[in-house]
Short mmCIF file of C-alpha atoms in Angstrom, two decimals:
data_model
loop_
_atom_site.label_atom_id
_atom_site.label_comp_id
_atom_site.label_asym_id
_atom_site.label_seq_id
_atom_site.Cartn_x
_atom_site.Cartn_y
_atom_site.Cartn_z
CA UNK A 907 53.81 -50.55 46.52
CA UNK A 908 55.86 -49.33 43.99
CA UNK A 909 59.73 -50.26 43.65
CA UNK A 910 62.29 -47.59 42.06
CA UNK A 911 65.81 -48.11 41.18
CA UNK A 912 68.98 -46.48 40.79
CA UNK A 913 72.10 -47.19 38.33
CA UNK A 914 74.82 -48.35 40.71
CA UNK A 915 78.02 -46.58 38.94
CA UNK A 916 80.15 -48.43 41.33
CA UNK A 917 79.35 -51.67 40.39
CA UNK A 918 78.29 -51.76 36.90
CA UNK A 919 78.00 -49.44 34.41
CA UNK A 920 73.89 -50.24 33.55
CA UNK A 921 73.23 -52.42 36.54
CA UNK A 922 69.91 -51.52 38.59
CA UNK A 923 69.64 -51.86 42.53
CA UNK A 924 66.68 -50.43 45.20
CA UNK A 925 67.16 -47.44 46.31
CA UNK A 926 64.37 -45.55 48.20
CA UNK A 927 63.92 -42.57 45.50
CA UNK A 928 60.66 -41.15 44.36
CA UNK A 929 60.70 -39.66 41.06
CA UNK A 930 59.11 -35.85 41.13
CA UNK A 931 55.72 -35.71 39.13
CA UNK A 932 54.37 -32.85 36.97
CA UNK A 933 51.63 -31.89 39.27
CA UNK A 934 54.44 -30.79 41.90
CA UNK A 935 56.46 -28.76 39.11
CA UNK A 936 53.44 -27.00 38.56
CA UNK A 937 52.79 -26.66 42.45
CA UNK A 938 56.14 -25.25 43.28
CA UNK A 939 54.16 -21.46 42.13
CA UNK A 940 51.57 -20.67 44.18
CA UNK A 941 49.36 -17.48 43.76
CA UNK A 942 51.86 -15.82 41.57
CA UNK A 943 55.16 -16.74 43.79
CA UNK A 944 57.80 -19.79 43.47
CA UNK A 945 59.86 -20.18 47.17
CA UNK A 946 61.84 -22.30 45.40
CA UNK A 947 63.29 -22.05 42.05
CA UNK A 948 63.10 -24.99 39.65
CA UNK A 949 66.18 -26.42 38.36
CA UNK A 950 66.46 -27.80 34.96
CA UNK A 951 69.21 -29.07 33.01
CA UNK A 952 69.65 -30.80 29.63
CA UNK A 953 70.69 -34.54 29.39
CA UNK A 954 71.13 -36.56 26.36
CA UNK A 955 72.52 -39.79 27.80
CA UNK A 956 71.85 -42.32 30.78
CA UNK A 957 75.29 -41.27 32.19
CA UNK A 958 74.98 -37.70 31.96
CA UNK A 959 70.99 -38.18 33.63
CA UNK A 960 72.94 -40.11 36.73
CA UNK A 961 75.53 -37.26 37.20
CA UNK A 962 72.70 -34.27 36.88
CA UNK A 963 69.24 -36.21 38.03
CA UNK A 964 69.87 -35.76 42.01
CA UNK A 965 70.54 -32.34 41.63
CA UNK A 966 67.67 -31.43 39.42
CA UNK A 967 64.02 -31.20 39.21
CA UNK A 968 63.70 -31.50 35.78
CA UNK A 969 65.87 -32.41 32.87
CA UNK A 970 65.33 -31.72 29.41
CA UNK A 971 66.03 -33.92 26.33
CA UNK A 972 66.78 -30.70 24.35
CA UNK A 973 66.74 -31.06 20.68
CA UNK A 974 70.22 -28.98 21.07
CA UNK A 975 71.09 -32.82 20.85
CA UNK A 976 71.44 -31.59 17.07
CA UNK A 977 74.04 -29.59 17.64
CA UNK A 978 75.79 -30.82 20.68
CA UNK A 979 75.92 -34.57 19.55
CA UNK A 980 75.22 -34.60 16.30
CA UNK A 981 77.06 -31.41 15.14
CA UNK A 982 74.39 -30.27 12.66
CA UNK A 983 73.65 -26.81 12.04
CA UNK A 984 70.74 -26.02 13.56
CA UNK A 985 68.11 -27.96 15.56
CA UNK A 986 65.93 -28.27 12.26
CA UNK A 987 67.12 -31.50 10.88
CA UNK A 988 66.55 -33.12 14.63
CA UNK A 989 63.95 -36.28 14.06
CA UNK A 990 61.18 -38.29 16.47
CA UNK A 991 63.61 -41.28 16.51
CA UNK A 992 67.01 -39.23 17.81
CA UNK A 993 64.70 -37.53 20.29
CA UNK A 994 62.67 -40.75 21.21
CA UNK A 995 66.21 -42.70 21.53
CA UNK A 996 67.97 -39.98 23.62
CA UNK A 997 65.17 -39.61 25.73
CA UNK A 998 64.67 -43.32 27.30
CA UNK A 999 68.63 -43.47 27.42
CA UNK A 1000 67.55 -39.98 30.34
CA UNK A 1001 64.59 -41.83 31.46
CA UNK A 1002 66.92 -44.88 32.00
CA UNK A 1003 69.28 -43.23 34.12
CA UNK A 1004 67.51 -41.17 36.09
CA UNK A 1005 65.39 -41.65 39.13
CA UNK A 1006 64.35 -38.16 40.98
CA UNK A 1007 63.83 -35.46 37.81
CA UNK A 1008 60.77 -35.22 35.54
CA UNK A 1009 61.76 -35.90 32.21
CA UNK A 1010 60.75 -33.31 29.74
CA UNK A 1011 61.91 -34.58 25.86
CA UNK A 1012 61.62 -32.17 22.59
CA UNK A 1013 59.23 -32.34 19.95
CA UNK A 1014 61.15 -31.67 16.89
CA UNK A 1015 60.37 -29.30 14.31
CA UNK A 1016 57.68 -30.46 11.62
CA UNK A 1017 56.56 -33.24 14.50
CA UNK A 1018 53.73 -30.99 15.79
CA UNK A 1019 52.53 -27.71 13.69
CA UNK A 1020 50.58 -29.07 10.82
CA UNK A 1021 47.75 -29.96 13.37
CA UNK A 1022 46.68 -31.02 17.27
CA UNK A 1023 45.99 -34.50 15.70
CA UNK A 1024 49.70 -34.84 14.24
CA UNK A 1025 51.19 -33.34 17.67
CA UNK A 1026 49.35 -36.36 19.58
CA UNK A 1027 50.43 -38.81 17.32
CA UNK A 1028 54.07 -37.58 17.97
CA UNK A 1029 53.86 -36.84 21.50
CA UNK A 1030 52.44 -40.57 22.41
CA UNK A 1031 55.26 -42.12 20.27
CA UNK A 1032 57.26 -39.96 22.44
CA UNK A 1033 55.58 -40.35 25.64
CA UNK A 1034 55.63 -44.52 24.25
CA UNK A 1035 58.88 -44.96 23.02
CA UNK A 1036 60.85 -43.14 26.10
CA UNK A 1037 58.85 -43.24 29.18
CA UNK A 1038 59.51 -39.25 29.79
CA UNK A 1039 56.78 -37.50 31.80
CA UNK A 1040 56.03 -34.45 29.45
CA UNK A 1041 56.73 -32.79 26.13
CA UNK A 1042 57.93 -29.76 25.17
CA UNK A 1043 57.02 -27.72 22.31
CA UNK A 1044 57.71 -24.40 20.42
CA UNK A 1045 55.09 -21.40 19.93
CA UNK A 1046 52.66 -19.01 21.44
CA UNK A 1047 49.33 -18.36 21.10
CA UNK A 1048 49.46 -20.40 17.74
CA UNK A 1049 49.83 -23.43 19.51
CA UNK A 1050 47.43 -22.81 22.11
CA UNK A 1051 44.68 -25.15 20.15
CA UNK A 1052 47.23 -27.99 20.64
CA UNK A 1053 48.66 -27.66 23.97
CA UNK A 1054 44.73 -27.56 25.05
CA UNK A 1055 44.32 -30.79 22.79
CA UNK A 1056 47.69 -32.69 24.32
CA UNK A 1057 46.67 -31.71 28.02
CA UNK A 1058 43.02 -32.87 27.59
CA UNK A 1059 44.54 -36.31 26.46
CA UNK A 1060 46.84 -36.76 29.53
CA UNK A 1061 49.88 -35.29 28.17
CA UNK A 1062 51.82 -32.58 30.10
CA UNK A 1063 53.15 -29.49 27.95
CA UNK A 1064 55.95 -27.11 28.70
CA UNK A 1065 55.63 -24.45 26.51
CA UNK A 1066 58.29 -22.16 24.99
CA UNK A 1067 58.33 -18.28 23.88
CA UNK A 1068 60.54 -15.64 23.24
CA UNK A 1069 63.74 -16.99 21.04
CA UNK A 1070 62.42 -20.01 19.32
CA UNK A 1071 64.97 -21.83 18.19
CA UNK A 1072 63.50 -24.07 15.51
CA UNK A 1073 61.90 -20.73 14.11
CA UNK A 1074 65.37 -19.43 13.43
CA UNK A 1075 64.97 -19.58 9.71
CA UNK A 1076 61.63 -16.73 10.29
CA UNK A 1077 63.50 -15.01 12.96
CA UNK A 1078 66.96 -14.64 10.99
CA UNK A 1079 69.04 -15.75 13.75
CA UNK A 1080 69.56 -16.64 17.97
CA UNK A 1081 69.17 -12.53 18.48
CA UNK A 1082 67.20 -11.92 22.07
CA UNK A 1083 63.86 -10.72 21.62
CA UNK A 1084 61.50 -8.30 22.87
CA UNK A 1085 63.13 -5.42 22.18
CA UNK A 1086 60.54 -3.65 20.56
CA UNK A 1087 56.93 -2.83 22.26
CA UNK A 1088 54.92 -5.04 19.47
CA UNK A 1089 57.23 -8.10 20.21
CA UNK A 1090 56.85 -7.23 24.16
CA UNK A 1091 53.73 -7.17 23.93
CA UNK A 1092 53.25 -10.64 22.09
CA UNK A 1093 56.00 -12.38 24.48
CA UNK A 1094 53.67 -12.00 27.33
CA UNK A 1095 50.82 -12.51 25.21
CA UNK A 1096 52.47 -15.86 24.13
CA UNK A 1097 53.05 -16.97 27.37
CA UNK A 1098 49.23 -15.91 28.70
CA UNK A 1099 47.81 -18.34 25.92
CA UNK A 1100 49.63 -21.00 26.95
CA UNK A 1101 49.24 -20.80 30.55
CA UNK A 1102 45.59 -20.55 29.74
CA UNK A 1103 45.52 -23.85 27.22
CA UNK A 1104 47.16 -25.89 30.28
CA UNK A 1105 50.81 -25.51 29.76
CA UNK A 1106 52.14 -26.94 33.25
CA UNK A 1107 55.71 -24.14 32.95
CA UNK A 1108 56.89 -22.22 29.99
CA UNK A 1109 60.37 -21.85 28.65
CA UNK A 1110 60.91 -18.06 28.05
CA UNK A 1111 64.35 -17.70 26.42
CA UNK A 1112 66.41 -14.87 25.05
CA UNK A 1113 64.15 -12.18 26.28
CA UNK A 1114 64.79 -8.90 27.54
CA UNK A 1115 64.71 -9.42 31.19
CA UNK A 1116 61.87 -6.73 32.00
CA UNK A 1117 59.83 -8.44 29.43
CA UNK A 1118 60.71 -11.70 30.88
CA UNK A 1119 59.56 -10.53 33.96
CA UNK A 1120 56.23 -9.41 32.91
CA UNK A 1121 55.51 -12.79 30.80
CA UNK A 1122 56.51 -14.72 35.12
CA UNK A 1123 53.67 -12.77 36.39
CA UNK A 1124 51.21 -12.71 33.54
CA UNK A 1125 51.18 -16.78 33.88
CA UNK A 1126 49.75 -18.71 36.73
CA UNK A 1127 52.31 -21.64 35.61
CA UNK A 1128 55.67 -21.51 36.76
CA UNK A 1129 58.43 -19.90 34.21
CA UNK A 1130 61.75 -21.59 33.41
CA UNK A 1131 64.21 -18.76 32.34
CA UNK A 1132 67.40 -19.04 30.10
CA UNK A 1133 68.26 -15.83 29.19
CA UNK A 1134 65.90 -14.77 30.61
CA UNK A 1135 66.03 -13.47 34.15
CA UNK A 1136 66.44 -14.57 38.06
CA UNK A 1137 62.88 -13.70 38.80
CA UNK A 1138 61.52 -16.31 36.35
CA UNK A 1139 60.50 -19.35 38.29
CA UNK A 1140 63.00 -21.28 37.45
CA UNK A 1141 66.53 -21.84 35.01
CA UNK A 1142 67.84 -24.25 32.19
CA UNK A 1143 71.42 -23.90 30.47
CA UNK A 1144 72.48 -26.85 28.26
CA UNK A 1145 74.82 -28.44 30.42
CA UNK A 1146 77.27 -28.63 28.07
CA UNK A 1147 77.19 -24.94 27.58
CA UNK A 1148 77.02 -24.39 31.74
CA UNK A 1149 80.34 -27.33 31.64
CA UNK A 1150 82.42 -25.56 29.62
CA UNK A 1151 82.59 -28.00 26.51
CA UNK A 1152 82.55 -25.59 23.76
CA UNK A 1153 85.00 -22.55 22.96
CA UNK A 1154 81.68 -20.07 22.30
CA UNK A 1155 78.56 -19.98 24.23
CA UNK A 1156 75.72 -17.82 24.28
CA UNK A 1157 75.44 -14.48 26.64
CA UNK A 1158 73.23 -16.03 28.80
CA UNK A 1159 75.44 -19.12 29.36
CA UNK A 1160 77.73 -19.18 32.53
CA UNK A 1161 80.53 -21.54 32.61
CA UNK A 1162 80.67 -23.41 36.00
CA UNK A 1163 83.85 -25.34 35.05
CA UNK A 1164 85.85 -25.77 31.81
CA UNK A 1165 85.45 -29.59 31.10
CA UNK A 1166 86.40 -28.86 27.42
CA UNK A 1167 90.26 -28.02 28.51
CA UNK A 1168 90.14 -31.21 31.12
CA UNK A 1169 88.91 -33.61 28.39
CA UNK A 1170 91.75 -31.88 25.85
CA UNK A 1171 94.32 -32.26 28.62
CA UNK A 1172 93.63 -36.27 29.68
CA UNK A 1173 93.73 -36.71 25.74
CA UNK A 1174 97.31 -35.09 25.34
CA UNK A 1175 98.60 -37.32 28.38
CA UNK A 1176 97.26 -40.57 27.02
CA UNK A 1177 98.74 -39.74 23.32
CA UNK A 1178 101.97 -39.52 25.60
CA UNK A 1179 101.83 -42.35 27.69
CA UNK A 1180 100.89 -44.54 24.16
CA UNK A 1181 103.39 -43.62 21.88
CA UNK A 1182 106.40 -43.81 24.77
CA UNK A 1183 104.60 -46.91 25.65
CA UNK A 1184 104.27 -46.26 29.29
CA UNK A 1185 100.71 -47.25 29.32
CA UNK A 1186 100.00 -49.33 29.79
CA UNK A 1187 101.51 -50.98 32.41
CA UNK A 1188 101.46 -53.44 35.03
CA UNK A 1189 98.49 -52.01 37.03
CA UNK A 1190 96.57 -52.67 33.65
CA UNK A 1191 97.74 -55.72 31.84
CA UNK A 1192 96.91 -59.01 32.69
CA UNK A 1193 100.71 -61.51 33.68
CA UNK A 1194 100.14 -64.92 34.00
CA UNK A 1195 100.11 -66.31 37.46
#
């Protein structure tokens, strides 16, 4: 029998203690859509830490170790400069505080094109390094050969059409896509290919949402929409974006609370309380007994 645990916040801040959970598995993601219809959407979120995984994991059936970590931690650019190590170290701080979600971590850009062979080697260091369930990769029909390769090998594969980010250098920006018919046509045909080569769901972002529509019931896989539409399978935001950290945000992005203007505010009353030196005081300083 097989023990799980949960991070006890109330009691330590990286303390483990039983707790009768059962992690979800890949083959019940890809269960959820049966003969063309999900009952119940999947939920998906981004984490990047083991605190954010605890706050997100119960409510969630997956969460993603999004290389938007380049952006949203590190502040970089783009997701391009994103490596294996800040993907591999991000992702078993997730796996490490969470007990319910699949974990679904990144491959970063230049980790997985040249060749199948060079997208196992970086998946199992992955896989290795952060105990997450599944990878996640960029590309169509291209990277059909590889997903086939990874899924033969026991690695799950979410795919990802439509906007793809770490082609944004090709693409000439975050614009949505499948506006024209040629571009329609290869969205869908994307997301066919990679259903076929194994792909367990597909991330279909910034897509028209009738073309986003027709790429949910061209795959037997489930879809997982952002930006996409409500009759995908499934959503992700980056939870940052969906918290209301950053001033702009996406079209696609709803803001479920405004954490940004809560953190700002708790700032400006601790610069206060400091520098009129009314904190702290006696509730947190230690007086000799």
């Amino acid at each position: 029998m097989s023990t799980t645990f949960q991070i006890d916040t109330a009691t330590s801040r990286a303390n483990p203690t039983p707790a009768p959970l059962r992690r979800l598995t890949v083959p019940a993601i890809r269960a959820r859509k049966q003969d063309g219809v999900t009952q119940e959407p999947i939920v998906m979120l981004t984490a990047y830490t083991a605190r954010q995984a605890q706050l997100l994991d119960a409510h969630c059936d997956m969460l993603l170790v999004g290389d938007s970590l380049g952006q949203v931690i590190y502040g970089l650019p783009s997701t391009i400069p994103v490596t294996l190590e800040m993907m591999a170290n991000h992702a078993a701080a997730v796996v490490r505080g969470s007990f319910h979600s699949v974990i679904v971590v990144d491959m970063p850009f230049g980790s997985y094109e040249q060749s199948p062979q060079q997208a196992f080697e970086s998946a199992t260091y992955l896989l290795k390094a952060s105990g997450a369930a599944a990878v996640k990769l960029e590309g169509g029909e291209a990277m059909a050969e590889t997903v086939a390769f990874l899924n033969q090998r026991g690695i799950p594969v979410v795919g990802h059409v439509g906007l793809t980010p770490q082609a944004v250098n090709v693409l000439g920006g975050y614009m949505a896509r499948g506006r024209s018919d040629a571009e329609a046509e290869k969205i869908v045909n994307d997301a066919r290919a990679l259903d076929e080569a194994g792909c367990f769901s597909i991330v279909v972002e910034g897509v028209v949402e009738p073309i986003a529509i027709a790429a949910t019931r061209a795959v037997s896989c489930p879809t997982i929409g952002i930006g996409g539409s409500a009759q995908c399978d499934g959503q992700v935001l980056v939870t940052e974006d969906m918290l209301g950290m950053f001033e702009r945000v996406p079209r696609f992005v709803k803001r479920y609370e405004k954490i940004g203007e809560i953190i700002e505010a708790a700032a400006v009353r601790y610069a206060e309380e400091v520098r009129s030196r009314a904190f702290p005081g006696p509730e947190q300083t230690y007086q000799p007994k």
